[in-house]
Amino acid sequence: MPNILTEAWFRDLIYLVSVIFFVIGLKKLGSPRTARKGNLLSAFGMFLAIAITLANNEIIDWKLYTAGIVIGGLIGIIMAKKVAMTSMPEMVAIFNGFGGIASTLVAIAEYYEQTASFAEAAVNVGSTGSVGFEGNMIIYVTMILSVLVGLVTFSGSFIAFGKLAEFLPTKPILFFGQQLLNAAMFIGIIALTIFLFNEPSNEMYFWAIVGVSFFIGITLTIPIGGADMPVVVSLLNSYSGIAVAMTGFVLSNNALVIVGSLVGASGIILTMIMCKAMNRSLANVIFGGFGAETSGGGEEGGFQGTVKSMSPDEAGMILDQAESVIFVPGYGMAVSQAQHAVKELTDQLEERGIDVKFAIHPVAGRMPGHMNVLLAEAGIDYEKLYDMDINKHFSKTNVAIVIGANDVVNPAAKTNKSSPIYGMPVLNVEEAQQVFVLKRSMKPGFAGIENELFFKDNTTMIFGDAKKTIEGFISSLEELD
């Protein structure tokens, strides 16, 4: 009696079910309320896909597989527990890189398996080289693409990690002939692909493709400035999905093709949304070298006006008289881990009958959804979070509290044509009656651009650690009860 687990129709059915779980899980990841359930559904879908794959493959070493699950699971748990929320963008970048290298390793294994079969076939037919990829064109092309996209994702992700962690320069690294070098390397890969097709047993061509692909990932990522890292992380996530889809073609695995396509498409869509939020094209992000030179946001001759500052106690008295408050979180909130203090302050303000909202710019922080993750962790109601539509509320707001955000609140994007961020949609915080900017110093943000908001007449700087400043607001309000 045949074993149903090894039947092709049953395997494809389980793959289809697993893909359904992936799609539902991906949908639920769109909201903090359902994201945890989305993760669990996607994980269960992956479990089904792995289980049926193993059941259909008689050469799997179950001991080795179990050891891999245990070791990988432990590493994942440790990383999830130990990595600080401020380091989440770096961890996401690393995960993207791991996805890329996994696809590459599968492609390398497939190359050696294919060439071994060619050698065996050549011996059987008495040939000296007439057996090759001619009848396996789809496998050959997707195998090369798996190597190319996988290694570009891998090396590019670790460059992004270095920039996010700031042990690599956050400024774009540019040199003469950079784009010509990239073009020459892509042409070189095409040539090597043709040579390898004609001589599949020539490992030198294959490993040359591997080396050049790895180097392209570096040269494509180093010219991108730190301010564009959210877009880069999203784009690299898309690349990792494309690499998985290519691996699916190599292995003739429909589940990998579908899941990789889902990740690739969703990553590209998110990337384009973020580019739109910055009023820039994807090509400009990748090749523009944004932030290569520090630029002041003001007109020639410098900013007009002075910077005013006050203590948290004084700011607390102003908050006590407010009727509406909008928080504008940025990377500074992540650095100081101020989200829980912000939640406590929000509760205090609402107890006083003050309306509280949160303005979340699409590229705030250093990865897509960075601020949403932090605020959800603190238990802040998702209904209080607004995207760019919040701009219509600032003019009716008593106090806007900017927590470590820089470029996404810089009015130069609307008024100064000489500014590198001119044309980028920003949050209109300067329209609020009073603006509190919480920063450690007057140092420009990640893009290296001075912020005109700091010099506005209705803006007051409150210097210091954001968490301690928020706690100062809370203490001041408590004393006024």
XYZ file of C-alpha atoms in Angstrom:
481
model
C 0.000 0.000 0.000
C 1.512 3.359 -1.024
C 2.475 5.869 1.656
C 0.287 8.936 1.203
C 3.029 11.157 2.624
C 5.231 10.419 -0.370
C 2.522 10.989 -2.989
C 3.161 14.030 -5.199
C -0.474 15.179 -5.102
C -0.513 15.095 -1.284
C 2.774 17.010 -1.068
C 1.429 19.735 -3.389
C -1.778 19.904 -1.367
C 0.174 20.480 1.863
C 2.279 23.100 0.086
C -0.921 24.876 -0.928
C -2.206 24.785 2.653
C 1.105 26.141 3.954
C 0.977 28.984 1.418
C -2.537 29.861 2.616
C -1.166 30.130 6.152
C 1.632 32.375 4.843
C -0.824 34.687 3.079
C -3.126 34.957 6.107
C -0.118 35.479 8.390
C 1.265 38.202 6.121
C -2.100 39.939 6.134
C -2.263 39.878 9.932
C 1.241 41.344 10.180
C -0.261 44.580 8.861
C -1.605 45.489 12.297
C 0.068 45.408 15.736
C -3.151 43.965 17.150
C -2.890 40.826 15.022
C 0.863 40.670 14.296
C 1.583 38.034 16.969
C -1.103 35.748 15.559
C 0.226 36.413 12.049
C 3.689 35.285 13.110
C 2.310 32.074 14.625
C 0.237 31.267 11.528
C 3.221 31.841 9.238
C 5.438 29.701 11.476
C 2.876 26.876 11.353
C 2.756 27.154 7.579
C 6.534 26.838 7.468
C 6.366 23.796 9.752
C 3.927 22.082 7.358
C 6.111 22.873 4.346
C 9.258 21.541 6.004
C 7.540 18.421 7.328
C 6.098 17.363 3.966
C 9.405 18.103 2.232
C 11.239 15.835 4.646
C 8.611 13.120 4.307
C 9.163 13.140 0.528
C 12.931 12.921 0.755
C 14.346 9.592 1.852
C 17.955 10.783 2.221
C 17.255 13.306 4.983
C 19.251 12.667 8.143
C 16.621 13.279 10.844
C 19.249 13.547 13.568
C 21.051 16.287 11.651
C 17.756 18.018 10.909
C 16.678 17.907 14.570
C 20.050 19.262 15.660
C 19.647 22.116 13.171
C 16.209 22.981 14.543
C 17.426 22.928 18.141
C 20.553 24.995 17.483
C 18.792 27.466 15.201
C 15.848 27.742 17.582
C 18.103 28.465 20.535
C 19.987 31.134 18.586
C 16.676 32.714 17.558
C 15.324 32.720 21.106
C 18.515 34.232 22.505
C 18.563 36.942 19.851
C 14.877 37.748 20.381
C 15.366 38.016 24.142
C 18.730 39.745 24.262
C 18.721 42.138 21.300
C 17.631 45.614 22.409
C 14.749 47.322 20.621
C 17.236 49.947 19.465
C 19.077 47.197 17.578
C 16.030 45.775 15.791
C 16.925 47.421 12.438
C 20.365 45.805 12.567
C 18.844 42.416 13.394
C 16.369 42.686 10.521
C 19.257 43.511 8.186
C 21.140 40.430 9.386
C 18.082 38.217 8.895
C 17.748 39.494 5.334
C 21.387 38.567 4.779
C 20.849 35.067 6.164
C 17.957 34.560 3.740
C 20.200 35.577 0.870
C 23.089 33.289 1.806
C 20.701 30.343 2.314
C 19.473 30.711 -1.269
C 23.050 30.971 -2.495
C 24.130 27.800 -0.680
C 21.227 25.885 -2.251
C 22.274 27.158 -5.695
C 25.895 26.107 -5.077
C 24.770 22.625 -4.030
C 22.559 22.400 -7.110
C 25.447 23.379 -9.378
C 27.635 20.563 -8.082
C 24.766 18.093 -8.262
C 24.046 19.065 -11.853
C 27.684 18.910 -12.951
C 28.081 15.504 -11.274
C 25.085 14.207 -13.221
C 26.532 15.671 -16.424
C 29.823 13.855 -15.832
C 28.014 10.567 -15.194
C 25.888 11.003 -18.313
C 28.958 11.832 -20.393
C 30.633 8.596 -19.280
C 27.523 6.585 -20.113
C 27.279 7.973 -23.634
C 31.001 8.026 -24.240
C 31.007 11.795 -24.656
C 33.717 14.254 -23.708
C 31.552 17.266 -22.970
C 28.379 17.266 -25.036
C 26.193 16.886 -21.926
C 25.304 20.144 -20.158
C 22.561 22.605 -19.230
C 20.981 22.647 -22.725
C 17.918 20.757 -21.524
C 17.774 22.537 -18.171
C 17.723 26.199 -19.164
C 15.218 27.260 -16.491
C 17.234 25.556 -13.756
C 20.455 27.095 -15.063
C 19.168 30.674 -15.285
C 17.433 30.563 -11.906
C 20.500 28.957 -10.341
C 22.659 31.873 -11.492
C 20.020 34.354 -10.338
C 19.906 32.638 -6.934
C 23.643 33.159 -6.620
C 23.513 36.758 -7.830
C 20.485 37.983 -5.864
C 21.348 35.889 -2.800
C 24.887 37.223 -2.497
C 23.885 40.816 -3.285
C 21.363 40.465 -0.432
C 23.946 38.874 1.868
C 26.808 41.326 1.435
C 24.488 44.329 1.045
C 22.652 43.424 4.254
C 25.844 43.299 6.262
C 26.939 46.670 4.872
C 23.515 47.992 5.928
C 24.051 46.387 9.339
C 27.397 48.156 9.664
C 25.880 51.529 8.787
C 22.958 51.032 11.169
C 25.293 49.971 13.977
C 27.516 52.921 13.020
C 30.785 51.017 12.934
C 30.780 51.824 9.204
C 30.412 55.454 8.038
C 26.745 56.439 7.831
C 27.612 58.911 5.086
C 27.552 57.623 1.501
C 30.904 56.247 0.368
C 31.446 57.497 -3.176
C 34.384 57.200 -5.549
C 35.105 58.077 -9.152
C 33.733 55.598 -11.691
C 31.535 53.825 -9.148
C 28.549 53.338 -11.441
C 30.805 52.309 -14.323
C 32.341 49.665 -12.059
C 28.883 48.339 -11.148
C 27.872 48.217 -14.804
C 31.116 46.445 -15.728
C 30.546 43.821 -13.012
C 26.995 43.127 -14.215
C 28.257 42.742 -17.774
C 31.003 40.484 -16.445
C 28.422 38.237 -14.746
C 26.491 37.947 -18.024
C 29.688 36.972 -19.837
C 30.660 34.463 -17.144
C 27.156 32.985 -17.263
C 27.559 32.363 -21.007
C 31.019 30.854 -20.540
C 29.761 28.563 -17.775
C 26.834 27.455 -19.904
C 29.270 26.352 -22.614
C 31.673 24.765 -20.109
C 29.532 23.688 -17.113
C 32.342 21.699 -15.509
C 34.638 24.751 -15.348
C 34.348 25.679 -11.673
C 36.470 28.798 -12.170
C 33.621 30.496 -14.054
C 31.086 29.560 -11.391
C 33.170 30.807 -8.472
C 33.978 33.981 -10.404
C 30.208 34.600 -10.580
C 30.022 34.004 -6.824
C 32.845 36.459 -6.100
C 31.581 39.227 -8.371
C 28.026 38.879 -7.031
C 29.311 39.265 -3.476
C 31.269 42.392 -4.411
C 28.282 43.947 -6.235
C 26.274 43.790 -3.012
C 28.958 45.892 -1.328
C 29.330 48.492 -4.090
C 25.559 48.874 -4.433
C 25.059 49.528 -0.712
C 28.006 51.663 0.400
C 26.880 54.717 -1.639
C 23.563 54.801 0.252
C 23.454 57.184 3.197
C 22.243 56.410 6.684
C 19.056 58.449 6.230
C 17.963 56.011 3.522
C 18.519 52.886 5.600
C 14.778 52.213 6.144
C 14.359 52.027 2.375
C 17.462 49.864 2.001
C 16.306 47.396 4.672
C 12.938 47.100 2.924
C 14.595 46.650 -0.475
C 16.990 43.995 0.819
C 14.028 42.175 2.336
C 12.489 42.153 -1.135
C 15.753 40.823 -2.587
C 15.760 37.968 -0.079
C 12.243 37.023 -1.217
C 13.279 37.100 -4.869
C 16.260 34.877 -4.039
C 13.908 32.391 -2.348
C 11.639 32.389 -5.413
C 14.632 31.674 -7.662
C 15.621 28.823 -5.349
C 12.090 27.469 -5.721
C 12.589 27.246 -9.481
C 15.963 25.579 -8.990
C 14.425 22.915 -6.716
C 11.103 22.752 -8.602
C 9.391 23.617 -5.341
C 6.124 25.515 -5.827
C 5.876 26.567 -2.179
C 9.223 28.370 -2.326
C 8.269 30.084 -5.585
C 4.991 31.387 -4.154
C 6.333 32.390 -0.749
C 9.410 34.044 -2.243
C 7.213 35.954 -4.680
C 4.996 37.132 -1.801
C 7.968 38.418 0.183
C 9.581 39.961 -2.886
C 6.398 41.718 -4.022
C 5.451 42.992 -0.556
C 9.002 44.259 -0.030
C 8.981 46.132 -3.330
C 5.567 47.651 -2.566
C 6.755 48.811 0.869
C 9.943 50.196 -0.685
C 7.985 52.230 -3.222
C 5.651 53.536 -0.497
C 8.665 54.705 1.486
C 10.280 56.285 -1.573
C 7.033 58.162 -2.183
C 7.092 59.322 1.429
C 10.536 60.783 0.740
C 9.505 62.213 -2.650
C 12.364 60.347 -4.291
C 12.681 57.624 -6.853
C 14.177 54.252 -6.024
C 16.997 54.958 -8.482
C 17.769 58.182 -6.606
C 17.946 56.291 -3.309
C 20.278 53.639 -4.724
C 22.480 55.842 -6.901
C 21.932 59.351 -5.540
C 24.461 59.348 -2.708
C 22.072 61.304 -0.487
C 23.859 62.947 2.424
C 27.311 62.800 0.864
C 27.797 66.420 1.855
C 26.378 67.976 4.995
C 24.039 70.798 4.127
C 22.421 73.366 6.343
C 18.717 73.645 5.791
C 18.598 77.432 5.850
C 19.146 80.113 3.276
C 22.548 81.547 2.535
C 23.854 83.291 5.605
C 22.495 80.795 8.108
C 19.281 80.504 10.087
C 17.405 83.511 11.364
C 16.392 83.396 15.012
C 17.639 81.863 18.213
C 17.275 78.546 19.939
C 15.176 78.566 23.109
C 15.228 75.894 25.801
C 13.391 75.121 29.025
C 13.330 72.523 31.776
C 10.963 69.527 31.889
C 9.218 71.100 34.913
C 8.356 74.233 32.932
C 7.185 72.146 29.986
C 5.008 70.087 32.331
C 3.124 73.217 33.409
C 2.385 74.043 29.747
C 1.192 70.487 29.119
C -1.139 70.761 32.099
C -2.990 73.615 30.349
C -3.172 71.913 26.937
C -6.278 70.472 25.344
C -4.532 68.481 22.611
C -1.075 66.940 22.251
C 0.601 65.166 19.341
C 3.695 63.027 19.918
C 6.154 62.709 17.013
C 8.526 59.822 17.813
C 11.826 59.237 16.060
C 14.991 57.213 16.499
C 15.821 59.186 19.647
C 12.889 57.517 21.379
C 14.325 54.117 20.480
C 17.805 55.024 21.716
C 16.553 56.171 25.118
C 13.929 53.397 25.378
C 11.391 56.092 26.193
C 8.291 54.344 24.809
C 7.083 53.092 28.206
C 7.521 56.548 29.739
C 5.589 57.956 26.773
C 2.774 55.495 27.521
C 2.693 56.632 31.161
C 2.636 60.290 30.112
C -0.134 59.548 27.602
C -2.249 57.994 30.356
C -1.696 61.028 32.583
C -2.664 63.464 29.839
C -5.801 61.517 28.964
C -6.838 61.422 32.623
C -6.836 65.223 32.411
C -9.137 65.077 29.387
C -6.356 65.992 26.946
C -6.639 64.531 23.448
C -3.469 62.586 22.515
C -2.376 61.463 19.073
C 0.833 60.034 17.582
C 2.261 61.122 14.227
C 4.221 58.311 12.531
C 6.197 59.259 9.443
C 6.734 56.291 7.053
C 10.531 56.578 7.318
C 10.806 57.489 11.011
C 13.466 55.391 12.713
C 15.828 53.093 10.880
C 13.584 50.369 9.551
C 10.020 50.143 8.201
C 7.516 50.268 11.055
C 10.197 50.967 13.665
C 8.084 53.426 15.664
C 4.968 51.248 15.405
C 6.865 48.333 16.933
C 8.141 50.408 19.851
C 4.763 51.957 20.633
C 2.982 48.609 20.337
C 5.521 47.145 22.778
C 4.558 49.866 25.272
C 0.849 49.060 24.869
C -0.170 52.313 23.190
C -3.519 51.937 21.422
C -3.018 51.490 17.674
C -6.027 53.746 17.059
C -3.971 56.692 18.331
C -1.337 56.219 15.605
C -1.674 58.332 12.454
C 0.359 58.502 9.265
C 0.789 61.621 7.102
C -2.931 62.405 7.418
C -2.064 63.793 10.855
C -0.826 66.969 9.144
C -4.334 68.435 9.085
C -4.456 68.271 12.907
C -1.251 70.155 13.787
C -2.733 73.618 13.279
C -5.435 72.766 15.841
C -2.993 71.284 18.365
C -1.726 73.023 21.484
C 1.525 71.089 21.899
C 3.578 68.878 19.551
C 6.265 66.811 21.295
C 9.069 65.732 18.956
C 11.039 62.853 20.511
C 14.334 62.483 18.708
C 12.952 62.954 15.184
C 14.917 65.175 12.796
C 14.580 65.015 9.038
C 10.895 63.993 9.032
C 9.929 67.275 10.793
C 12.331 69.623 9.000
C 10.413 72.521 7.359
C 13.326 72.970 4.924
C 11.764 70.151 2.913
C 8.926 72.551 2.059
C 10.641 75.938 1.914
C 14.316 75.616 1.005
C 15.029 74.518 -2.563
C 18.735 74.212 -1.780
C 18.110 71.592 0.910
C 18.885 67.955 0.010
C 15.475 66.953 1.396
C 13.477 69.574 -0.529
C 10.212 68.052 -1.761
C 10.153 65.275 0.843
C 6.746 65.119 2.592
C 7.303 65.969 6.248
C 5.153 66.341 9.351
C 3.883 69.909 9.829
C 4.808 70.143 13.508
C 5.707 73.838 13.222
C 1.979 74.577 12.789
C 1.261 73.578 16.401
C 0.913 76.404 18.928
C 3.900 75.100 20.889
C 6.570 72.606 19.834
C 8.774 70.765 22.323
C 11.827 69.104 20.752
C 13.471 66.479 22.949
C 17.127 66.009 21.984
C 20.465 65.389 23.641
C 22.104 68.207 21.676
C 21.789 70.381 18.575
C 23.602 67.760 16.527
C 21.923 67.106 13.140
C 20.079 63.857 12.554
C 21.169 60.732 10.709
C 21.071 62.550 7.348
C 23.479 65.199 8.638
C 21.109 68.087 7.786
C 20.512 70.968 10.180
C 16.867 71.328 11.161
C 15.098 74.674 10.629
C 12.393 73.636 13.103
C 14.787 74.188 16.019
C 14.937 77.913 15.229
C 11.194 78.562 14.940
C 9.657 81.086 17.357
C 7.182 78.512 18.703
C 9.819 75.806 19.185
C 11.467 75.082 22.526
C 14.350 72.659 22.915
C 14.414 70.384 25.974
C 17.893 68.903 26.115
C 18.740 65.584 27.718
C 17.878 61.913 27.557
C 14.342 61.569 26.161
C 13.248 59.019 28.751
C 14.394 61.182 31.664
C 12.781 64.232 30.068
C 9.440 62.436 29.714
C 9.717 61.257 33.313
C 10.301 64.920 34.227
C 7.041 65.818 32.472
C 5.257 63.127 34.473
C 6.694 64.329 37.789
C 5.732 67.917 37.001
C 2.155 66.930 36.193
C 1.883 64.868 39.374
C 2.980 67.854 41.438
C 0.251 69.952 39.810
C -2.523 67.509 40.816
